[in-house]
Amino acid sequence: MIRILAVTNQKGGVGKTTTAVNLAASLANLGQRVLLIDLDPQGNATMGSGIDKRDLADTVYQLLVGAAPWAKVCLASPGGYDVLPANRELAGAEIDLVNLPRREHRLADALAPHRLDYDYVLIDCPPSLSLLTINGLCAANAMLIPMQCEYFALEGLSDLVDTLRRIRRGLNPTIDIEGILRTMFDARSMLSRQVAEQLAQHFPGKVFETVIPRNVRLAEAPSHGCAALHYDRNSSGSRAYLGLAAELVARHAPAGVAA
Ligand code: ATP
Ligand code: MG
């Protein structure tokens, strides 16, 4: 069954895009059919998937406002998964969507006819609670929340819980937390270890076992237009995201089927 995950955290620079791209490539590597949706006008997930955002006539923006069909927007990434790409044009969606019918559900509606085509859909959300993020949360089964293992990580927690409550109350009553992902973990840092532990205490049963280390290959790979997996497969970052993909697949494997 399809699993639609919004990679989201209102805090900036916590590893949302890195997670979306590397998890998409890793799930594809495990034989899953994957779609990555770039909902950020920065277009980093698009570029990191080997698709030049500057060359695009049609992006997720056209799809959301109804100006282009899915077939014109959806592209195959060299990483083995499909992408609904974005560029700065998407910033205009914030204004253009306001007066359209079902403005919070435009992405969910666009996705509905394609639910049988994918096992996993990952939505890379921007670092704000904008109408774009709300579209991501309305389309999703669950939130995948990257959290940087540093001092201010816990600061955004109450915002996140609040957002989840508000979305559940009105727009998407069944949305849940898929998991909190500890990112940029530095095993040598006492603070990193303390924050990682605190996250596990605050959200019992909701924190992924897999921890993503701070690894320079994860920062370098986007400039090569690929996930770390296709740049340096043996790097600690690449192996961690493969581990996360395996953790997810094992969790959602149909009963009786070994992951
Ligand atoms: P934004 O809120 O702006 O969308 P984001 O949450 O998507 O940011 P990323 O763009 O994924 O965050 O990461 C922020 C920066 O940290 C990037 O330069 C990225 O390459 C780097 N980075 C992310 N994860 C790691 C990691 N595990 N190790 C080293 N560098 C990382
Ligand atoms: Mg990002």
mmCIF file of C-alpha atoms in Angstrom, residues 35 57-75 83-85 106-107 109-111 113-114 118:
data_model
loop_
_atom_site.group_PDB
_atom_site.id
_atom_site.type_symbol
_atom_site.label_atom_id
_atom_site.label_comp_id
_atom_site.label_asym_id
_atom_site.label_seq_id
_atom_site.Cartn_x
_atom_site.Cartn_y
_atom_site.Cartn_z
ATOM 1 C CA LEU A 35 8.082 9.559 -6.033
ATOM 2 C CA ALA A 57 8.880 24.676 -18.333
ATOM 3 C CA ASP A 58 6.458 22.851 -16.058
ATOM 4 C CA THR A 59 6.907 22.203 -12.350
ATOM 5 C CA VAL A 60 4.793 21.265 -9.353
ATOM 6 C CA TYR A 61 3.601 24.881 -9.433
ATOM 7 C CA GLN A 62 1.785 24.333 -12.757
ATOM 8 C CA LEU A 63 0.379 21.087 -11.386
ATOM 9 C CA LEU A 64 -0.981 22.768 -8.248
ATOM 10 C CA VAL A 65 -2.661 25.635 -10.077
ATOM 11 C CA GLY A 66 -4.013 23.310 -12.786
ATOM 12 C CA ALA A 67 -1.930 24.762 -15.632
ATOM 13 C CA ALA A 68 -0.143 21.529 -16.621
ATOM 14 C CA PRO A 69 -1.036 17.829 -16.414
ATOM 15 C CA TRP A 70 0.918 15.303 -14.329
ATOM 16 C CA ALA A 71 2.533 13.752 -17.426
ATOM 17 C CA LYS A 72 4.185 17.060 -18.310
ATOM 18 C CA VAL A 73 5.496 17.681 -14.811
ATOM 19 C CA CYS A 74 6.633 14.264 -13.540
ATOM 20 C CA LEU A 75 10.246 13.431 -14.483
ATOM 21 C CA VAL A 83 10.291 13.655 -9.236
ATOM 22 C CA LEU A 84 7.713 16.419 -9.280
ATOM 23 C CA PRO A 85 10.280 19.228 -9.534
ATOM 24 C CA ARG A 106 -4.553 20.642 -4.402
ATOM 25 C CA LEU A 107 -1.568 18.319 -3.988
ATOM 26 C CA ASP A 109 -6.107 15.795 -5.392
ATOM 27 C CA ALA A 110 -3.307 15.775 -8.006
ATOM 28 C CA LEU A 111 -1.748 12.722 -6.371
ATOM 29 C CA PRO A 113 -5.030 9.178 -9.545
ATOM 30 C CA HIS A 114 -1.405 7.983 -9.137
ATOM 31 C CA TYR A 118 4.184 4.132 -6.107
#
